[in-house]
Tab-separated table of C-alpha atoms in Angstrom:
chain	number	residue	atom	x	y	z
A	12	MET	CA	-0.017	0.004	0.070
A	13	LEU	CA	1.106	3.546	-0.610
A	14	ARG	CA	1.884	5.431	2.601
A	15	SER	CA	1.207	8.970	3.485
A	16	TYR	CA	3.942	11.114	4.850
A	17	LEU	CA	3.837	14.314	7.030
A	18	PHE	CA	6.566	16.798	6.562
A	19	PHE	CA	6.829	18.658	9.940
A	20	SER	CA	9.144	21.386	8.579
A	21	ILE	CA	6.915	22.770	5.978
A	22	ASP	CA	3.868	25.169	5.929
A	23	TYR	CA	1.074	23.255	4.303
A	24	GLU	CA	-0.470	26.507	2.824
A	25	LYS	CA	2.947	27.399	1.187
A	26	LEU	CA	4.028	24.048	0.198
A	27	TRP	CA	5.171	23.862	-3.369
A	28	LEU	CA	6.670	21.119	-5.585
A	29	LEU	CA	9.542	22.110	-7.777
A	30	THR	CA	9.911	19.143	-10.078
A	31	CYS	CA	8.459	15.719	-10.868
A	32	LEU	CA	9.896	13.087	-13.162
A	33	LEU	CA	7.936	13.203	-16.307
A	34	PHE	CA	8.980	11.416	-19.397
A	35	SER	CA	7.547	13.682	-21.998
A	36	LEU	CA	8.950	15.237	-25.027
A	37	SER	CA	7.765	18.734	-24.320
A	38	PRO	CA	7.771	20.562	-20.902
A	39	VAL	CA	4.920	20.885	-18.535
A	40	CYS	CA	4.526	24.551	-17.591
A	41	GLN	CA	3.143	25.939	-14.306
A	42	SER	CA	0.244	28.503	-14.108
A	43	LYS	CA	0.733	31.667	-16.382
A	44	ASP	CA	-0.418	35.108	-15.747
A	45	ILE	CA	0.349	36.976	-18.900
A	46	ARG	CA	-0.411	40.669	-19.041
A	47	ASN	CA	0.324	44.089	-20.299
A	48	ASN	CA	2.356	43.256	-23.462
A	49	VAL	CA	1.934	40.684	-26.288
A	50	THR	CA	5.627	39.772	-26.076
A	51	ASN	CA	4.942	38.189	-22.710
A	52	LEU	CA	3.077	35.430	-24.483
A	53	GLN	CA	6.562	34.006	-25.266
A	54	LEU	CA	6.369	32.466	-21.745
A	55	LEU	CA	4.061	29.806	-23.489
A	56	GLU	CA	6.849	28.781	-25.939
A	57	ASN	CA	7.178	24.876	-25.972
A	58	CYS	CA	4.397	24.392	-23.342
A	59	THR	CA	2.472	21.244	-24.007
A	60	VAL	CA	0.553	21.306	-20.732
A	61	ILE	CA	-0.281	24.155	-18.413
A	62	GLU	CA	-0.293	22.597	-15.024
A	63	GLY	CA	-2.565	25.173	-13.391
A	64	HIS	CA	-4.368	28.149	-14.994
A	65	LEU	CA	-3.652	30.229	-18.044
A	66	LYS	CA	-4.688	34.064	-17.648
A	67	ILE	CA	-4.176	36.499	-20.514
A	68	LEU	CA	-5.318	39.942	-19.596
A	69	LEU	CA	-5.047	43.690	-19.532
A	70	MET	CA	-3.363	44.327	-22.883
A	71	PHE	CA	-4.772	47.738	-23.571
A	72	LYS	CA	-2.432	48.652	-26.467
A	73	THR	CA	-4.097	47.198	-29.644
A	74	GLU	CA	-1.632	44.559	-30.820
A	75	ASP	CA	-1.271	42.559	-34.115
A	76	PHE	CA	-1.562	38.840	-33.152
A	77	ARG	CA	-1.007	37.517	-36.654
A	78	GLY	CA	1.805	35.045	-36.702
A	79	ILE	CA	1.669	34.396	-33.026
A	80	SER	CA	0.881	30.725	-32.363
A	81	TYR	CA	1.412	28.074	-29.696
A	82	PRO	CA	0.523	24.846	-31.395
A	83	LYS	CA	2.214	22.665	-28.833
A	84	LEU	CA	-0.286	23.659	-26.042
A	85	THR	CA	-2.979	20.799	-25.782
A	86	VAL	CA	-4.099	20.783	-22.139
A	87	VAL	CA	-4.739	23.374	-19.384
A	88	THR	CA	-5.400	21.498	-16.063
A	89	ASP	CA	-7.316	24.428	-14.340
A	90	PHE	CA	-8.928	27.170	-16.238
A	91	LEU	CA	-8.407	29.570	-19.214
A	92	LEU	CA	-9.256	33.167	-18.672
A	93	LEU	CA	-8.991	36.146	-21.181
A	94	PHE	CA	-9.798	39.680	-20.148
A	95	ARG	CA	-9.468	42.955	-22.013
A	96	VAL	CA	-6.887	41.775	-24.683
A	97	TYR	CA	-7.202	44.455	-27.331
A	98	GLY	CA	-6.455	43.413	-30.884
A	99	LEU	CA	-7.073	39.751	-30.493
A	100	GLU	CA	-9.789	38.608	-32.911
A	101	SER	CA	-9.652	34.853	-32.643
A	102	LEU	CA	-8.069	32.132	-30.671
A	103	SER	CA	-7.874	29.910	-33.772
A	104	ASP	CA	-4.139	30.585	-34.517
A	105	LEU	CA	-3.072	31.393	-30.988
A	106	PHE	CA	-4.018	27.879	-29.632
A	107	PRO	CA	-4.843	25.785	-32.624
A	108	ASN	CA	-4.429	22.432	-30.731
A	109	LEU	CA	-5.863	23.155	-27.264
A	110	THR	CA	-7.934	20.057	-26.709
A	111	VAL	CA	-8.664	19.638	-23.016
A	112	ILE	CA	-9.390	22.078	-20.142
A	113	ARG	CA	-9.664	19.949	-17.029
A	114	GLY	CA	-11.059	22.416	-14.635
A	115	ASN	CA	-9.373	20.934	-11.592
A	116	ASN	CA	-9.417	24.335	-9.887
A	117	LEU	CA	-12.063	26.662	-11.241
A	118	PHE	CA	-12.399	30.499	-11.618
A	119	PHE	CA	-15.667	31.056	-9.713
A	120	ASN	CA	-17.266	27.767	-11.045
A	121	TYR	CA	-15.958	28.400	-14.606
A	122	ALA	CA	-13.233	26.629	-16.626
A	123	LEU	CA	-13.381	28.906	-19.626
A	124	VAL	CA	-13.904	32.676	-19.253
A	125	LEU	CA	-13.763	35.386	-21.882
A	126	PHE	CA	-14.823	38.827	-20.497
A	127	GLU	CA	-14.772	42.202	-22.258
A	128	MET	CA	-12.752	41.067	-25.181
A	129	VAL	CA	-13.687	44.044	-27.236
A	130	HIS	CA	-12.080	42.956	-30.624
A	131	LEU	CA	-12.859	39.152	-30.436
A	132	LYS	CA	-14.915	38.026	-33.327
A	133	GLU	CA	-14.821	34.310	-32.814
A	134	LEU	CA	-13.643	31.755	-30.240
A	135	GLY	CA	-11.893	29.574	-32.739
A	136	LEU	CA	-10.837	26.873	-30.278
A	137	HIS	CA	-11.419	24.392	-33.029
A	138	SER	CA	-9.545	21.555	-31.458
A	139	LEU	CA	-11.278	21.945	-27.981
A	140	MET	CA	-13.025	18.569	-27.409
A	141	ASN	CA	-13.435	18.341	-23.475
A	142	ILE	CA	-13.966	20.664	-20.610
A	143	THR	CA	-13.879	18.002	-17.865
A	144	ARG	CA	-15.234	20.240	-15.036
A	145	GLY	CA	-16.694	23.606	-14.661
A	146	ALA	CA	-18.830	25.802	-16.922
A	147	VAL	CA	-18.224	28.483	-19.624
A	148	ARG	CA	-18.693	32.192	-19.179
A	149	LEU	CA	-18.680	34.481	-22.279
A	150	GLU	CA	-19.832	37.921	-21.333
A	151	LYS	CA	-19.678	41.540	-22.718
A	152	ASN	CA	-17.727	40.704	-25.826
A	153	PRO	CA	-19.432	43.091	-28.138
A	154	ASP	CA	-18.136	41.737	-31.498
A	155	LEU	CA	-18.141	37.981	-30.621
A	156	CYS	CA	-20.030	35.682	-33.105
A	157	TYR	CA	-20.090	32.052	-33.877
A	158	LEU	CA	-21.862	31.310	-30.536
A	159	SER	CA	-25.150	30.010	-31.917
A	160	THR	CA	-23.095	27.488	-34.087
A	161	LEU	CA	-21.533	25.736	-31.110
A	162	ASP	CA	-22.936	22.714	-29.339
A	163	TRP	CA	-21.467	23.009	-25.909
A	164	SER	CA	-23.157	19.705	-24.849
A	165	LYS	CA	-20.483	17.942	-26.968
A	166	ILE	CA	-17.684	19.529	-24.842
A	167	LEU	CA	-19.146	19.681	-21.378
A	168	ASP	CA	-21.165	17.103	-19.346
A	169	THR	CA	-23.826	19.813	-18.612
A	170	VAL	CA	-24.498	23.211	-20.029
A	171	GLU	CA	-27.046	24.503	-17.471
A	172	ASP	CA	-24.429	26.503	-15.702
A	173	ASN	CA	-22.969	28.228	-18.775
A	174	TYR	CA	-23.266	32.029	-18.730
A	175	ILE	CA	-23.245	33.376	-22.225
A	176	VAL	CA	-24.670	37.021	-22.304
A	177	SER	CA	-24.078	40.575	-23.638
A	178	ASN	CA	-22.201	39.367	-26.766
A	179	LYS	CA	-23.037	40.393	-30.351
A	180	ASN	CA	-26.569	39.633	-31.410
A	181	ASN	CA	-26.746	36.386	-33.354
A	182	GLN	CA	-28.946	38.056	-36.003
A	183	GLU	CA	-26.185	40.592	-36.667
A	184	CYS	CA	-23.463	38.037	-37.103
A	185	GLY	CA	-24.207	36.091	-40.295
A	186	ASP	CA	-22.191	33.075	-39.241
A	187	VAL	CA	-21.342	30.850	-42.087
A	188	CYS	CA	-20.018	27.336	-41.559
A	189	PRO	CA	-17.438	25.675	-43.961
A	190	GLY	CA	-19.188	24.586	-47.190
A	191	THR	CA	-22.334	26.662	-46.734
A	192	ALA	CA	-21.347	29.291	-49.331
A	193	GLN	CA	-21.017	26.393	-51.884
A	194	GLY	CA	-24.271	24.917	-50.911
A	195	LYS	CA	-22.667	21.979	-49.109
A	196	THR	CA	-23.192	20.558	-45.602
A	197	THR	CA	-19.863	19.520	-44.314
A	198	CYS	CA	-20.090	20.123	-40.578
A	199	PRO	CA	-21.891	17.871	-38.054
A	200	GLN	CA	-25.457	18.833	-37.365
A	201	THR	CA	-27.216	18.753	-33.976
A	202	THR	CA	-30.375	20.283	-32.394
A	203	ILE	CA	-30.126	23.017	-29.734
A	204	ASN	CA	-33.161	24.523	-28.232
A	205	GLY	CA	-35.229	23.024	-30.936
A	206	GLN	CA	-33.117	24.500	-33.701
A	207	PHE	CA	-31.334	21.956	-36.053
A	208	GLY	CA	-28.262	23.109	-37.729
A	209	GLU	CA	-24.588	22.806	-38.512
A	210	ARG	CA	-21.980	23.243	-35.749
A	211	CYS	CA	-18.704	25.085	-36.351
A	212	TRP	CA	-16.133	27.331	-34.643
A	213	THR	CA	-15.287	29.583	-37.750
A	214	GLN	CA	-15.985	29.766	-41.364
A	215	ASN	CA	-12.966	27.526	-41.833
A	216	HIS	CA	-13.338	25.015	-38.953
A	217	CYS	CA	-16.226	22.640	-38.128
A	218	GLN	CA	-16.878	21.552	-34.615
A	219	ARG	CA	-15.371	18.116	-34.256
A	220	MET	CA	-17.614	15.496	-32.806
A	221	CYS	CA	-16.707	11.953	-32.058
A	222	PRO	CA	-19.053	8.928	-32.724
A	223	SER	CA	-21.316	8.144	-29.743
A	224	THR	CA	-19.497	4.891	-29.192
A	225	CYS	CA	-16.221	6.692	-28.272
A	226	LYS	CA	-15.756	7.334	-24.590
A	227	HIS	CA	-14.638	10.565	-23.061
A	228	ARG	CA	-15.045	12.485	-26.458
A	229	ALA	CA	-11.826	10.876	-27.605
A	230	CYS	CA	-11.297	9.965	-31.221
A	231	THR	CA	-8.793	10.460	-34.016
A	232	GLN	CA	-9.099	13.133	-36.618
A	233	HIS	CA	-10.668	10.521	-38.782
A	234	GLY	CA	-13.312	9.477	-36.226
A	235	HIS	CA	-11.876	6.353	-34.904
A	236	CYS	CA	-12.266	5.701	-31.119
A	237	CYS	CA	-9.309	6.092	-28.871
A	238	HIS	CA	-8.294	3.901	-26.077
A	239	ASP	CA	-10.598	4.069	-23.123
A	240	GLN	CA	-7.960	5.812	-20.992
A	241	CYS	CA	-7.666	8.695	-23.468
A	242	LEU	CA	-9.379	12.048	-23.094
A	243	GLY	CA	-10.147	14.489	-25.794
A	244	GLY	CA	-8.276	12.653	-28.647
A	245	CYS	CA	-5.364	10.515	-29.708
A	246	SER	CA	-2.995	10.148	-32.691
A	247	GLU	CA	-3.521	6.339	-32.905
A	248	ALA	CA	-6.820	4.474	-32.282
A	249	GLY	CA	-6.760	2.051	-29.262
A	250	ASN	CA	-3.376	2.986	-28.164
A	251	ALA	CA	-3.000	4.291	-24.580
A	252	SER	CA	0.407	5.721	-25.272
A	253	ARG	CA	-0.885	8.019	-28.078
A	254	CYS	CA	-3.490	10.022	-26.159
A	255	VAL	CA	-3.706	13.909	-26.350
A	256	ALA	CA	-4.634	13.754	-22.613
A	257	CYS	CA	-5.426	11.093	-20.067
A	258	GLN	CA	-8.873	10.310	-18.601
A	259	LYS	CA	-7.227	9.635	-15.173
A	260	PHE	CA	-3.468	9.479	-14.823
A	261	GLN	CA	-0.318	9.723	-17.005
A	262	HIS	CA	2.535	7.402	-16.134
A	263	GLN	CA	5.525	8.098	-18.134
A	264	ASP	CA	3.937	8.366	-21.570
A	265	THR	CA	1.029	6.163	-21.135
A	266	CYS	CA	-2.406	6.726	-19.754
A	267	VAL	CA	-3.408	4.408	-16.797
A	268	ASP	CA	-6.341	3.824	-14.566
A	269	ARG	CA	-4.119	4.323	-11.384
A	270	CYS	CA	-0.546	5.007	-10.636
A	271	PRO	CA	1.681	1.815	-10.242
A	272	GLN	CA	3.284	0.673	-7.002
A	273	GLY	CA	5.888	3.154	-5.799
A	274	TYR	CA	4.340	6.184	-7.553
A	275	TYR	CA	2.043	8.869	-6.273
A	276	THR	CA	-0.722	10.913	-7.984
A	277	PHE	CA	0.393	14.477	-8.562
A	278	LYS	CA	-1.836	17.425	-9.359
A	279	GLY	CA	-4.649	15.123	-10.144
A	280	TRP	CA	-3.246	13.854	-13.471
A	281	ARG	CA	0.213	12.395	-13.414
A	282	CYS	CA	2.310	9.833	-11.552
A	283	CYS	CA	5.470	10.700	-9.718
A	284	SER	CA	8.023	8.679	-7.875
A	285	VAL	CA	9.115	9.689	-4.377
A	286	THR	CA	12.620	10.533	-5.719
A	287	GLY	CA	11.065	12.772	-8.344
A	288	VAL	CA	9.486	15.208	-5.848
A	289	CYS	CA	11.551	18.149	-4.451
A	290	PHE	CA	10.614	20.284	-1.501
A	291	PRO	CA	12.199	23.614	-0.854
A	292	LEU	CA	12.252	23.099	2.882
A	293	CYS	CA	12.148	19.560	4.261
A	294	ARG	CA	13.974	17.346	6.569
A	295	LEU	CA	15.853	14.459	5.191
A	296	ASN	CA	13.671	12.042	7.079
A	297	CYS	CA	9.753	11.988	7.194
A	298	THR	CA	7.619	10.495	9.673
A	299	PRO	CA	4.688	8.282	8.414
A	300	CYS	CA	1.217	9.427	9.296
A	301	ALA	CA	-1.212	7.086	10.891
A	302	GLY	CA	-3.697	7.156	8.007
A	303	LEU	CA	-4.342	10.534	6.336
A	304	CYS	CA	-1.918	13.225	7.123
A	305	PRO	CA	-3.668	16.057	9.063
A	306	LYS	CA	-3.868	19.474	7.611
A	307	MET	CA	-4.708	22.551	9.663
A	308	CYS	CA	-6.626	25.430	8.085
A	309	SER	CA	-7.349	28.687	9.810
A	310	GLY	CA	-9.772	31.613	9.724
A	311	VAL	CA	-13.435	32.203	9.006
A	312	LYS	CA	-14.057	30.360	5.692
A	313	ILE	CA	-17.028	31.425	3.565
A	314	VAL	CA	-18.090	28.815	0.976
A	315	ASP	CA	-20.222	30.642	-1.632
A	316	SER	CA	-18.853	28.870	-4.720
A	317	VAL	CA	-16.937	25.759	-5.832
A	318	THR	CA	-13.852	27.885	-6.085
A	319	ALA	CA	-14.204	28.852	-2.405
A	320	ALA	CA	-14.600	25.235	-1.411
A	321	GLN	CA	-11.441	24.239	-3.275
A	322	ALA	CA	-9.451	26.393	-0.881
A	323	LEU	CA	-10.437	24.004	1.895
A	324	ARG	CA	-9.545	20.772	-0.039
A	325	GLY	CA	-7.750	18.419	2.194
A	326	CYS	CA	-8.345	20.281	5.457
A	327	THR	CA	-8.929	17.973	8.450
A	328	VAL	CA	-9.147	20.683	11.158
A	329	LEU	CA	-10.554	24.184	10.742
A	330	ASN	CA	-9.174	26.544	13.405
A	331	GLY	CA	-12.052	28.987	12.873
A	332	SER	CA	-15.650	28.877	11.598
A	333	LEU	CA	-17.279	27.618	8.470
A	334	VAL	CA	-20.114	29.485	6.708
A	335	ILE	CA	-21.798	27.721	3.787
A	336	LYS	CA	-24.135	29.809	1.610
A	337	ILE	CA	-23.836	28.302	-1.871
A	338	ARG	CA	-27.001	28.962	-3.885
A	339	GLY	CA	-26.600	26.862	-6.957
A	340	GLY	CA	-24.563	25.060	-9.446
A	341	ASN	CA	-24.120	21.753	-11.087
A	342	ASN	CA	-23.431	18.550	-9.004
A	343	ILE	CA	-22.922	20.684	-6.005
A	344	ALA	CA	-23.123	17.893	-3.439
A	345	ALA	CA	-20.313	15.974	-5.153
A	346	GLU	CA	-18.119	19.095	-5.421
A	347	LEU	CA	-18.472	19.879	-1.759
A	348	GLU	CA	-17.798	16.300	-0.630
A	349	ALA	CA	-14.647	16.333	-2.739
A	350	ASN	CA	-13.419	19.567	-1.173
A	351	LEU	CA	-14.835	19.509	2.397
A	352	GLY	CA	-15.265	15.698	2.864
A	353	GLN	CA	-12.012	15.349	4.889
A	354	LEU	CA	-12.890	17.949	7.439
A	355	GLU	CA	-13.034	16.349	10.874
A	356	GLU	CA	-13.155	19.244	13.404
A	357	ILE	CA	-14.343	22.899	13.425
A	358	THR	CA	-13.063	24.933	16.556
A	359	GLY	CA	-15.591	27.750	15.948
A	360	ASN	CA	-19.089	27.466	14.608
A	361	LEU	CA	-20.867	26.042	11.504
A	362	THR	CA	-23.282	28.173	9.746
A	363	ILE	CA	-25.536	27.042	6.894
A	364	LYS	CA	-27.257	30.145	5.472
A	365	ARG	CA	-29.430	30.416	2.307
A	366	ALA	CA	-27.732	27.468	0.811
A	367	TYR	CA	-30.534	26.826	-1.604
A	368	ALA	CA	-28.505	24.131	-3.432
A	369	LEU	CA	-28.324	21.877	-0.428
A	370	VAL	CA	-30.727	18.930	0.366
A	371	SER	CA	-28.431	17.430	2.961
A	372	LEU	CA	-25.190	18.014	4.964
A	373	SER	CA	-23.970	14.555	4.275
A	374	PHE	CA	-21.060	15.923	2.250
A	375	LEU	CA	-19.461	16.854	5.534
A	376	ARG	CA	-18.973	13.080	5.957
A	377	LYS	CA	-16.063	13.042	8.355
A	378	LEU	CA	-17.113	16.049	10.639
A	379	ARG	CA	-17.158	14.690	14.178
A	380	VAL	CA	-16.565	17.691	16.421
A	381	ILE	CA	-17.737	21.301	16.522
A	382	ARG	CA	-15.944	23.002	19.601
A	383	GLY	CA	-18.047	26.219	19.540
A	384	GLU	CA	-15.063	28.269	20.862
A	385	THR	CA	-16.222	31.101	18.670
A	386	PRO	CA	-20.076	31.301	18.624
A	387	THR	CA	-22.067	33.307	16.012
A	388	GLN	CA	-22.299	36.987	16.600
A	389	ASP	CA	-26.080	37.002	16.949
A	390	GLY	CA	-26.166	34.519	19.866
A	391	ASN	CA	-24.339	31.727	21.561
A	392	TYR	CA	-24.784	29.351	18.677
A	393	SER	CA	-22.363	26.777	17.497
A	394	PHE	CA	-24.611	25.422	14.705
A	395	TYR	CA	-26.775	27.932	12.797
A	396	ALA	CA	-29.240	26.996	9.954
A	397	LEU	CA	-31.154	29.792	8.357
A	398	ASP	CA	-33.355	30.017	5.338
A	399	ASN	CA	-32.257	26.822	3.527
A	400	GLN	CA	-35.306	26.109	1.323
A	401	ASN	CA	-34.358	22.720	0.058
A	402	LEU	CA	-32.601	21.203	3.117
A	403	ARG	CA	-34.379	17.918	3.991
A	404	GLN	CA	-31.852	16.120	5.942
A	405	LEU	CA	-28.917	16.836	8.211
A	406	TRP	CA	-26.936	13.621	8.401
A	407	ASP	CA	-27.787	9.955	8.531
A	408	TRP	CA	-27.754	9.709	12.225
A	409	ASP	CA	-27.522	5.870	12.151
A	410	LYS	CA	-24.168	6.185	10.595
A	411	HIS	CA	-22.863	9.592	11.682
A	412	ASN	CA	-21.698	10.886	15.086
A	413	LEU	CA	-21.278	14.577	15.763
A	414	THR	CA	-20.443	16.273	18.954
A	415	ILE	CA	-20.972	20.006	19.770
A	416	LEU	CA	-18.797	20.717	22.775
A	417	GLN	CA	-20.066	24.283	23.578
A	418	GLY	CA	-22.987	26.483	22.515
A	419	ARG	CA	-26.465	25.901	21.154
A	420	MET	CA	-28.181	25.211	17.858
A	421	PHE	CA	-30.518	27.552	15.874
A	422	PHE	CA	-32.995	26.540	13.089
A	423	LEU	CA	-35.269	29.029	11.272
A	424	HIS	CA	-37.019	29.098	7.754
A	425	ASN	CA	-35.793	25.666	6.696
A	426	SER	CA	-39.235	24.915	5.256
A	427	LYS	CA	-38.549	21.216	4.219
A	428	LEU	CA	-36.639	20.137	7.334
A	429	CYS	CA	-38.679	17.973	9.599
A	430	MET	CA	-38.556	18.505	13.399
A	431	SER	CA	-37.681	14.877	13.857
A	432	GLU	CA	-34.369	15.592	12.114
A	433	ILE	CA	-33.616	18.445	14.444
A	434	ARG	CA	-34.488	16.494	17.519
A	435	LYS	CA	-32.235	13.632	16.467
A	436	MET	CA	-29.444	16.106	16.090
A	437	GLU	CA	-30.094	17.536	19.637
A	438	VAL	CA	-29.704	14.089	21.126
A	439	VAL	CA	-26.567	13.018	19.067
A	440	THR	CA	-24.702	16.269	19.469
A	441	GLY	CA	-25.454	16.562	23.266
A	442	THR	CA	-27.196	20.039	22.823
A	443	LYS	CA	-30.638	18.928	23.917
A	444	GLU	CA	-30.392	20.386	27.442
A	445	ARG	CA	-28.802	23.680	26.245
A	446	GLY	CA	-31.569	24.561	23.756
A	447	ILE	CA	-34.351	27.113	24.031
A	448	LYS	CA	-37.680	26.070	22.485
A	449	ASN	CA	-38.039	29.312	20.551
A	450	GLU	CA	-34.678	28.826	18.838
A	451	ILE	CA	-36.229	26.184	16.573
A	452	GLY	CA	-38.618	28.240	14.429
A	453	ARG	CA	-42.094	27.099	13.343
A	454	THR	CA	-41.256	27.887	9.837
A	455	ASP	CA	-39.098	24.744	9.743
A	456	ARG	CA	-40.948	21.767	8.112
A	457	ASP	CA	-43.877	23.895	6.946
A	458	GLN	CA	-43.539	22.572	3.289
A	459	ALA	CA	-42.603	19.012	4.331
A	460	SER	CA	-44.775	16.002	5.002
A	461	CYS	CA	-43.032	14.988	8.244
A	462	GLU	CA	-45.487	13.057	10.263
A	463	THR	CA	-47.925	10.315	9.172
A	464	GLN	CA	-51.064	9.533	11.188
A	465	PHE	CA	-53.724	6.900	10.337
A	466	LEU	CA	-57.288	8.197	10.323
A	467	ASN	CA	-60.151	5.696	11.226
A	468	PHE	CA	-63.082	6.100	8.885
A	469	THR	CA	-66.382	5.607	10.583
A	470	THR	CA	-68.636	6.096	7.541
A	471	VAL	CA	-67.958	5.376	3.794
A	472	ARG	CA	-71.116	5.743	1.700
A	473	THR	CA	-71.022	5.948	-2.079
A	474	GLN	CA	-73.652	6.983	-4.605
A	475	SER	CA	-73.631	7.288	-8.367
A	476	ASP	CA	-72.200	10.886	-8.307
A	477	LYS	CA	-70.780	11.425	-4.770
A	478	ILE	CA	-69.050	9.676	-1.856
A	479	LEU	CA	-69.474	10.506	1.794
A	480	LEU	CA	-66.505	9.963	4.239
A	481	LYS	CA	-66.490	10.474	8.072
A	482	TRP	CA	-63.609	9.811	10.377
A	483	GLU	CA	-62.773	10.306	14.042
A	484	PRO	CA	-61.828	13.768	15.187
A	485	PHE	CA	-58.090	14.188	15.018
A	486	TRP	CA	-56.058	16.914	16.778
A	487	PRO	CA	-52.230	17.032	16.815
A	488	PRO	CA	-50.393	17.886	20.086
A	489	ASP	CA	-50.139	21.494	18.803
A	490	TYR	CA	-53.394	22.456	17.147
A	491	ARG	CA	-51.549	25.019	14.959
A	492	ASP	CA	-49.939	22.232	13.087
A	493	LEU	CA	-53.252	21.114	11.569
A	494	LEU	CA	-54.111	23.320	8.604
A	495	GLY	CA	-56.913	21.080	7.201
A	496	PHE	CA	-57.599	17.820	5.434
A	497	MET	CA	-56.984	16.857	1.863
A	498	VAL	CA	-58.681	13.762	0.245
A	499	LEU	CA	-57.246	12.387	-3.000
A	500	TYR	CA	-58.965	9.827	-5.261
A	501	LYS	CA	-58.672	8.083	-8.557
A	502	GLU	CA	-61.107	6.306	-10.712
A	503	ALA	CA	-61.320	2.539	-10.280
């Protein structure tokens, strides 16, 4: 088994890895923040993979980008962002072979962002086949066309979180796909919002689409399916050593399902040996951890997006408080579990506030202790749940144990959360004797069917056009809980 190691002499927040043995023909580059001058794009020379993000921004002098091209770049592991780059009209020549944007770390939930690109006329990323995680945001690009001709569902798993607004009106664009001027249909055709049409990036480049039988949108230029471990494309069908990118991990020059014995996963996509990892400050000897190595995070952490959650990835102890108020997004529960699922202890308080995307708190699957050393500002509360319209379950109390050492709990306006859930939490966490009745609002559970009672019918009389039902009087312990009766029927 692979062992975890704790390096006592390094600050986990500032830990950085210098090198990793990688047997590839072209270099892997780290995150690039390119701004001010077009000549700074030379930093991308020879880069095949950007291991991190790529930002190109704030080039206010109108530049001539003709002849500038970085054809070796095929993968960005985090996100691609362009902002106010004057003179750039297309990415077609700049990144002709960019195939995969992984989205390991996102820019506020987005993997591809183009904002206020005043001269951009087309995206032109004609080799882009896969955005593995995250959405697309294209906003305030007044000259940007060829948007209605793109089928993003062939690139992303879901398009519901895409934000494409305030670009050039489609009716003013006159987008023409290759072959259209000659009366030919050469590009793939799909239906988007009921509109059937050709899909292309520019007047010279169709949108590439693989046969439905190919996994992970990976096929050759001629449409032959790649090996199952490939992502985005390959140069030879069925060969795991000829992939553009890997679905899971790259070991030497081959895509694999998991790293072999003696190697460790690095940056979520490649395999490194222990001897291939360098630390700037580290003792010669390391002490093995008993299981997962602990990671201490500090401060008041506000999780209002996937990006904010990523900052807590791997944290086991939060020396501070956690506020979750995430309102929407795709696959939020899985994203939160991936980033917050290792958290075991919170020294301050836990607040769940207007988190409309949540139906359960089970993503905090390892949380065992809330110390309550820093209660909320509006009361001595260590757990605070306010206005979570879709929250139905806290945890599965048959499998989860949570202790709140100090402070009380507060619930209000959680309209689908049943009182039984709250009462169970009081017992399990040890806060039952600390609570005040009014701290659990009556607006909890008012839209949920929480309790079931059998009514004994005393009379059932049917006629040709009516039915008479009578039942014994029923009053709940609190008469205010009974709003009325509803009788449902169906024809026999």
